[in-house]
């Protein structure tokens, strides 16, 4: 059978509810790319979330959750497979089987009896809900029994975003703790990943493929692996894309391509032949989709006889009966026809003698299409889709995606669910007809007003653009003005204003933001939207909120957005900006740094110096990183040189690097230090002068900071500065730096001209002579000085050898305790002495790079 293509690409996750940044074409900004330093995000790879006790992994259909989790599991299994339990819940159709495979498994039972950790990875919770409706309650009941040992249990559970229930999340927090449960969503693909997929599939000109996607406005589909594969299949087959860009047309043609693929032989039936035309295969595939979706079966059993304990499987013989219609002809559906369709690209093997859908989304689409082809009456559709137990007769949650597809194909069905589940209609193709869009908006507002639907995770936000119509401003205005309306409905109206860019409501947004009688959360929403779509004149109206304290704005979010809007107008001076900043305005870190004039940077650097040494948890950590990186780009300006160097020394005195929380910026800065030696040496010279004035020693440059300010290539530059200086304090620092450059190279690597230069300089410079005295003057072999030098040399050699072999023995316990005592006494330098003893220098281990010892540590 045809296997779905796999790609060795990095996927990224982001905290639910947070925003992700896209480039000018709508792709995710790759956090590993050069551009990411200009747009820092909260994107992380799943491996970086390993320390979270209970991790919820969400994503929309076809986004690639399962593939990403499978790669993660394969990687983890290489380490301690006995402490990893992975289950794909789509193959569990009964409570008993789930309990056997999970809670009665040997690994779980071993965890109960022992004291080791166990990591449980549960994928496809949404698929399991199709067959075990109470699976969430079941998991809570079972895990609750082991609440006392939850500190040894790491749970990862994956589910579609739309199906995830916040109530289940609350129950998980009751077991693992409020702060131990984190919810992340899988981000879409970035452009480099799409290009890589094209290359892997054999597209000769992947740049032309990307351009064609852009020209046809298909970026939103290319960002998802499942629809990207459809685009790739179409492009490889025809060298072009679809006539219509609707989801329906793309999935219809995409499923046809998969259904028309050359059949692949398998071990079960190597003599399988092609006998059916495409239209016949397609309607049979749709029949299979309908049965599997509404019978709640995930896999099809193709063995000799269906096993009794596989109640979640559908015997393929049950599908072969009766007739289907294609090309205006009825034809019988026999076992050979079913067998042929199961060999197309729509299906993949689920193990021995089991076949399932290559992706559930194909089944959801085809099941909806089958209902349309069969002309199923609306009355019967109600019995299939609506929950009889729900007093409002809303959709069965597990059928939301199929219902969304059907609503884009059947007008009567769309009208039906618009009244009860307008949030589901949002996921479908919505006609451009203004009346239809207005009815959906009205139903959404009504449902939010009555608190029957919510958007806690913000996953519906991206769909609101489909609602834009000529009269939308008039429709939303009452919800902006009327304070008697429910706050969730008013917040929804504000979000729609932003996404649909309803400029005619800017004045209403300003009124809300300035009105102290309005709920603070609503005022924050209004101010946020003004920063996004407001005109310059509208943004100016928020200035009163930007500079004065607001008691009701405890988190300073309102002030932050007002400050951002005022800063965008260009009316705010740099002094007013920084004097108004509070820690909560860290949200401005990128915009402030990029929009500062070069003449503003000296003031910004002086302000940053006044904030003291920054560490990872410092309130202005990110802002400082962006300011310093921007300042380095203009380091040739004398005033910027002074301010930058002062901030650098402030950092180094507390054993912190210059860039401290953005690893991408940090790596780029280190690269620039190497690529721009003239600027780096200018920083070095400025630092030496300020260090001498402050009484600092050279350790700030040679030992403490992780930044690679001093290179062995700076030997002659340091020697030149030593000779040209008349200040004894400055000379001492340069002399120490020269010694460090010389000692950093192996003796056989020292150039003769360096040795000659030292000898010549020591004849006229006593400070340098004293440092190199042991190398220049005669020493009695049996003297105390000779013995001390020998001991120091042997010690250095042993440390070098231990570092090289990575076999350094741990420090004695009493040594560690002694250093810990120094930490408690407030000796922050003790950390660096300890790491040096362990040969973990600041540049050798990123783990310790931004650590600032304090009493609470």
Tab-separated table of C-alpha atoms in Angstrom, residues 47-308:
chain	number	residue	atom	x	y	z
A	47	UNK	CA	12.102	17.833	23.527
A	48	UNK	CA	12.395	21.168	25.369
A	49	UNK	CA	9.144	20.365	27.215
A	50	UNK	CA	10.468	17.148	28.753
A	51	UNK	CA	10.465	18.509	32.322
A	52	UNK	CA	6.740	19.326	32.345
A	53	UNK	CA	4.935	16.702	34.479
A	54	UNK	CA	1.639	16.801	32.575
A	55	UNK	CA	1.731	18.041	28.999
A	56	UNK	CA	-1.303	18.494	26.758
A	57	UNK	CA	-0.443	18.589	23.046
A	58	UNK	CA	-3.140	20.058	20.820
A	59	UNK	CA	-3.467	20.771	17.126
A	60	UNK	CA	-5.964	21.132	14.347
A	61	UNK	CA	-6.727	18.204	11.988
A	62	UNK	CA	-3.896	17.356	9.623
A	63	UNK	CA	-1.341	19.563	11.359
A	64	UNK	CA	0.977	16.601	12.016
A	65	UNK	CA	0.561	15.819	15.734
A	66	UNK	CA	0.905	12.049	15.412
A	67	UNK	CA	4.022	12.114	13.213
A	68	UNK	CA	5.704	14.620	15.513
A	69	UNK	CA	4.859	12.564	18.596
A	70	UNK	CA	6.041	9.351	16.943
A	71	UNK	CA	9.439	10.927	16.236
A	72	UNK	CA	9.609	12.135	19.837
A	73	UNK	CA	8.778	8.656	21.163
A	74	UNK	CA	11.365	7.012	18.891
A	75	UNK	CA	13.997	9.413	20.183
A	76	UNK	CA	13.051	8.875	23.840
A	77	UNK	CA	12.957	5.084	23.433
A	78	UNK	CA	16.677	5.045	22.669
A	79	UNK	CA	17.480	6.185	26.211
A	80	UNK	CA	15.321	4.337	28.750
A	81	UNK	CA	12.642	2.348	26.898
A	82	UNK	CA	11.524	0.666	30.115
A	83	UNK	CA	10.395	4.056	31.416
A	84	UNK	CA	8.352	4.979	28.346
A	85	UNK	CA	4.815	3.808	27.603
A	86	UNK	CA	3.323	4.924	24.282
A	87	UNK	CA	-0.264	4.197	23.218
A	88	UNK	CA	-2.146	5.447	20.189
A	89	UNK	CA	-5.688	5.542	21.497
A	90	UNK	CA	-7.241	5.286	18.036
A	91	UNK	CA	-6.887	1.508	18.276
A	92	UNK	CA	-8.678	1.203	21.617
A	93	UNK	CA	-12.385	0.656	21.300
A	94	UNK	CA	-13.369	-0.489	24.783
A	95	UNK	CA	-12.698	0.493	28.376
A	96	UNK	CA	-11.407	-2.978	29.234
A	97	UNK	CA	-8.834	-2.978	26.455
A	98	UNK	CA	-7.595	0.493	27.365
A	99	UNK	CA	-7.194	-0.477	31.008
A	100	UNK	CA	-5.336	-3.649	30.042
A	101	UNK	CA	-2.970	-1.886	27.674
A	102	UNK	CA	-2.295	1.058	29.964
A	103	UNK	CA	-2.906	0.547	33.663
A	104	UNK	CA	-2.383	-3.224	33.709
A	105	UNK	CA	0.642	-3.142	31.412
A	106	UNK	CA	3.961	-4.516	32.740
A	107	UNK	CA	5.600	-1.065	32.569
A	108	UNK	CA	2.852	0.617	34.588
A	109	UNK	CA	2.764	-2.176	37.136
A	110	UNK	CA	6.547	-2.016	37.462
A	111	UNK	CA	6.253	1.726	38.069
A	112	UNK	CA	3.709	1.112	40.849
A	113	UNK	CA	6.015	-1.352	42.603
A	114	UNK	CA	9.248	0.581	42.091
A	115	UNK	CA	10.507	4.115	42.593
A	116	UNK	CA	11.502	4.999	39.017
A	117	UNK	CA	9.862	7.567	36.749
A	118	UNK	CA	7.447	6.642	33.969
A	119	UNK	CA	6.539	8.714	30.930
A	120	UNK	CA	3.154	7.932	29.355
A	121	UNK	CA	2.414	9.217	25.858
A	122	UNK	CA	-1.227	8.974	24.787
A	123	UNK	CA	-1.958	9.997	21.202
A	124	UNK	CA	-5.301	10.492	19.403
A	125	UNK	CA	-7.540	11.107	22.390
A	126	UNK	CA	-10.091	12.597	19.976
A	127	UNK	CA	-10.212	9.374	17.934
A	128	UNK	CA	-10.751	7.337	21.090
A	129	UNK	CA	-13.720	9.537	22.001
A	130	UNK	CA	-15.528	8.179	18.947
A	131	UNK	CA	-15.747	4.785	20.642
A	132	UNK	CA	-15.216	5.427	24.359
A	133	UNK	CA	-17.243	8.539	25.073
A	134	UNK	CA	-16.246	8.568	28.739
A	135	UNK	CA	-12.517	8.024	28.131
A	136	UNK	CA	-11.595	11.307	29.854
A	137	UNK	CA	-13.502	10.369	33.014
A	138	UNK	CA	-11.943	6.911	32.868
A	139	UNK	CA	-8.408	8.325	32.718
A	140	UNK	CA	-9.081	10.715	35.589
A	141	UNK	CA	-10.500	7.937	37.766
A	142	UNK	CA	-7.491	5.705	37.155
A	143	UNK	CA	-4.773	8.358	37.472
A	144	UNK	CA	-6.387	9.746	40.647
A	145	UNK	CA	-5.494	6.514	42.424
A	146	UNK	CA	-1.801	7.385	42.036
A	147	UNK	CA	-1.966	11.074	42.931
A	148	UNK	CA	0.571	10.671	45.755
A	149	UNK	CA	3.151	9.388	43.265
A	150	UNK	CA	2.331	11.842	40.491
A	151	UNK	CA	5.782	13.401	40.907
A	152	UNK	CA	7.194	10.251	39.262
A	153	UNK	CA	4.597	10.109	36.503
A	154	UNK	CA	4.952	12.180	33.321
A	155	UNK	CA	1.860	12.290	31.092
A	156	UNK	CA	1.750	13.527	27.496
A	157	UNK	CA	-1.675	13.475	25.915
A	158	UNK	CA	-2.482	14.578	22.343
A	159	UNK	CA	-5.850	15.693	21.039
A	160	UNK	CA	-7.488	17.894	18.431
A	161	UNK	CA	-7.877	21.446	19.674
A	162	UNK	CA	-11.602	21.640	18.989
A	163	UNK	CA	-12.324	18.434	20.933
A	164	UNK	CA	-10.224	19.218	24.004
A	165	UNK	CA	-12.327	19.857	27.093
A	166	UNK	CA	-11.149	22.435	29.671
A	167	UNK	CA	-12.985	20.457	32.355
A	168	UNK	CA	-10.660	17.518	31.715
A	169	UNK	CA	-7.723	19.892	31.966
A	170	UNK	CA	-8.956	21.078	35.382
A	171	UNK	CA	-9.193	17.485	36.563
A	172	UNK	CA	-5.589	16.863	35.456
A	173	UNK	CA	-4.476	19.910	37.459
A	174	UNK	CA	-6.186	18.391	40.470
A	175	UNK	CA	-3.876	15.370	40.172
A	176	UNK	CA	-0.560	16.888	39.055
A	177	UNK	CA	-0.943	20.384	40.509
A	178	UNK	CA	-2.055	23.711	39.109
A	179	UNK	CA	1.345	24.735	37.730
A	180	UNK	CA	2.392	21.264	36.578
A	181	UNK	CA	-0.074	21.018	33.689
A	182	UNK	CA	0.822	22.925	30.527
A	183	UNK	CA	-1.100	23.103	27.259
A	184	UNK	CA	0.789	23.560	23.989
A	185	UNK	CA	-0.367	23.660	20.377
A	186	UNK	CA	1.518	22.481	17.307
A	187	UNK	CA	2.501	25.386	15.072
A	188	UNK	CA	2.049	25.270	11.282
A	189	UNK	CA	4.915	24.763	8.875
A	190	UNK	CA	7.443	27.416	7.960
A	191	UNK	CA	8.411	28.136	4.368
A	192	UNK	CA	11.704	26.242	4.510
A	193	UNK	CA	9.829	23.094	5.557
A	194	UNK	CA	7.432	23.431	2.613
A	195	UNK	CA	10.352	23.873	0.229
A	196	UNK	CA	12.104	20.858	1.755
A	197	UNK	CA	8.957	18.732	1.243
A	198	UNK	CA	8.898	19.743	-2.411
A	199	UNK	CA	12.526	18.724	-2.816
A	200	UNK	CA	11.890	15.377	-1.098
A	201	UNK	CA	9.021	14.677	-3.490
A	202	UNK	CA	11.204	15.296	-6.534
A	203	UNK	CA	10.072	18.774	-7.594
A	204	UNK	CA	12.940	20.049	-9.730
A	205	UNK	CA	12.315	23.722	-9.026
A	206	UNK	CA	11.001	24.062	-5.446
A	207	UNK	CA	11.183	27.871	-5.620
A	208	UNK	CA	8.731	27.808	-8.514
A	209	UNK	CA	6.507	25.528	-6.413
A	210	UNK	CA	6.557	28.079	-3.572
A	211	UNK	CA	5.790	30.910	-5.993
A	212	UNK	CA	2.865	28.978	-7.450
A	213	UNK	CA	1.469	28.471	-3.938
A	214	UNK	CA	1.732	32.209	-3.329
A	215	UNK	CA	0.211	33.153	-6.685
A	216	UNK	CA	-2.767	30.850	-6.087
A	217	UNK	CA	-3.192	32.066	-2.469
A	218	UNK	CA	-2.699	28.573	-1.083
A	219	UNK	CA	-0.283	29.381	1.746
A	220	UNK	CA	-2.874	28.574	4.419
A	221	UNK	CA	-3.103	25.055	2.985
A	222	UNK	CA	0.622	24.611	2.413
A	223	UNK	CA	1.233	25.276	6.126
A	224	UNK	CA	-0.467	21.977	7.085
A	225	UNK	CA	1.223	18.656	6.236
A	226	UNK	CA	-1.985	16.924	5.140
A	227	UNK	CA	-3.042	19.614	2.664
A	228	UNK	CA	0.571	20.202	1.633
A	229	UNK	CA	0.697	16.568	0.517
A	230	UNK	CA	-2.449	17.166	-1.532
A	231	UNK	CA	-0.855	20.235	-3.150
A	232	UNK	CA	2.310	18.272	-3.862
A	233	UNK	CA	0.342	15.441	-5.452
A	234	UNK	CA	-1.569	17.830	-7.690
A	235	UNK	CA	1.551	19.781	-8.661
A	236	UNK	CA	3.551	16.644	-9.448
A	237	UNK	CA	0.721	15.270	-11.558
A	238	UNK	CA	-0.306	18.375	-13.525
A	239	UNK	CA	2.393	20.975	-12.890
A	240	UNK	CA	-0.317	23.326	-11.621
A	241	UNK	CA	-2.933	23.702	-8.921
A	242	UNK	CA	-6.701	23.781	-8.658
A	243	UNK	CA	-9.176	25.931	-10.537
A	244	UNK	CA	-10.912	26.833	-7.278
A	245	UNK	CA	-9.176	27.441	-3.959
A	246	UNK	CA	-12.005	26.280	-1.716
A	247	UNK	CA	-11.280	23.587	0.816
A	248	UNK	CA	-13.939	21.416	-0.813
A	249	UNK	CA	-12.413	21.539	-4.298
A	250	UNK	CA	-8.905	20.918	-2.998
A	251	UNK	CA	-9.877	17.962	-0.825
A	252	UNK	CA	-12.091	16.559	-3.568
A	253	UNK	CA	-9.298	16.599	-6.139
A	254	UNK	CA	-6.733	15.558	-3.536
A	255	UNK	CA	-8.722	12.482	-2.524
A	256	UNK	CA	-9.193	11.646	-6.199
A	257	UNK	CA	-5.433	11.783	-6.710
A	258	UNK	CA	-4.891	9.443	-3.755
A	259	UNK	CA	-7.661	7.179	-4.989
A	260	UNK	CA	-6.128	7.059	-8.465
A	261	UNK	CA	-2.594	6.214	-7.357
A	262	UNK	CA	-0.984	3.113	-8.785
A	263	UNK	CA	-1.961	0.244	-6.561
A	264	UNK	CA	0.763	-1.118	-4.320
A	265	UNK	CA	1.154	-4.840	-3.766
A	266	UNK	CA	1.301	-6.051	-0.220
A	267	UNK	CA	2.032	-9.331	1.538
A	268	UNK	CA	-1.653	-10.165	1.882
A	269	UNK	CA	-2.565	-9.922	-1.770
A	270	UNK	CA	0.416	-9.680	-4.136
A	271	UNK	CA	-1.822	-10.381	-7.137
A	272	UNK	CA	-4.188	-7.452	-6.590
A	273	UNK	CA	-5.322	-5.967	-9.919
A	274	UNK	CA	-6.884	-2.726	-11.047
A	275	UNK	CA	-10.399	-3.300	-12.382
A	276	UNK	CA	-12.339	-0.175	-11.354
A	277	UNK	CA	-12.504	3.262	-12.908
A	278	UNK	CA	-11.686	6.215	-10.677
A	279	UNK	CA	-15.352	7.189	-10.169
A	280	UNK	CA	-16.183	3.693	-8.907
A	281	UNK	CA	-13.249	3.631	-6.526
A	282	UNK	CA	-14.152	7.069	-5.214
A	283	UNK	CA	-17.743	6.234	-4.303
A	284	UNK	CA	-16.609	3.008	-2.619
A	285	UNK	CA	-14.033	4.947	-0.620
A	286	UNK	CA	-16.812	7.327	0.415
A	287	UNK	CA	-18.976	4.362	1.485
A	288	UNK	CA	-16.130	3.059	3.639
A	289	UNK	CA	-15.703	6.534	5.128
A	290	UNK	CA	-19.393	6.793	5.975
A	291	UNK	CA	-19.466	3.407	7.703
A	292	UNK	CA	-16.233	3.881	9.639
A	293	UNK	CA	-17.218	7.365	10.833
A	294	UNK	CA	-20.768	6.657	11.929
A	295	UNK	CA	-20.146	3.118	13.155
A	296	UNK	CA	-17.224	4.590	15.092
A	297	UNK	CA	-14.683	2.150	13.699
A	298	UNK	CA	-11.112	3.216	13.132
A	299	UNK	CA	-9.598	0.233	11.324
A	300	UNK	CA	-10.701	-2.438	8.864
A	301	UNK	CA	-9.874	-6.077	9.516
A	302	UNK	CA	-8.715	-7.848	6.354
A	303	UNK	CA	-7.765	-11.208	7.864
A	304	UNK	CA	-9.461	-14.546	7.350
A	305	UNK	CA	-11.855	-14.006	10.235
A	306	UNK	CA	-12.372	-11.045	12.528
A	307	UNK	CA	-10.917	-11.525	15.994
A	308	UNK	CA	-13.492	-11.454	18.727
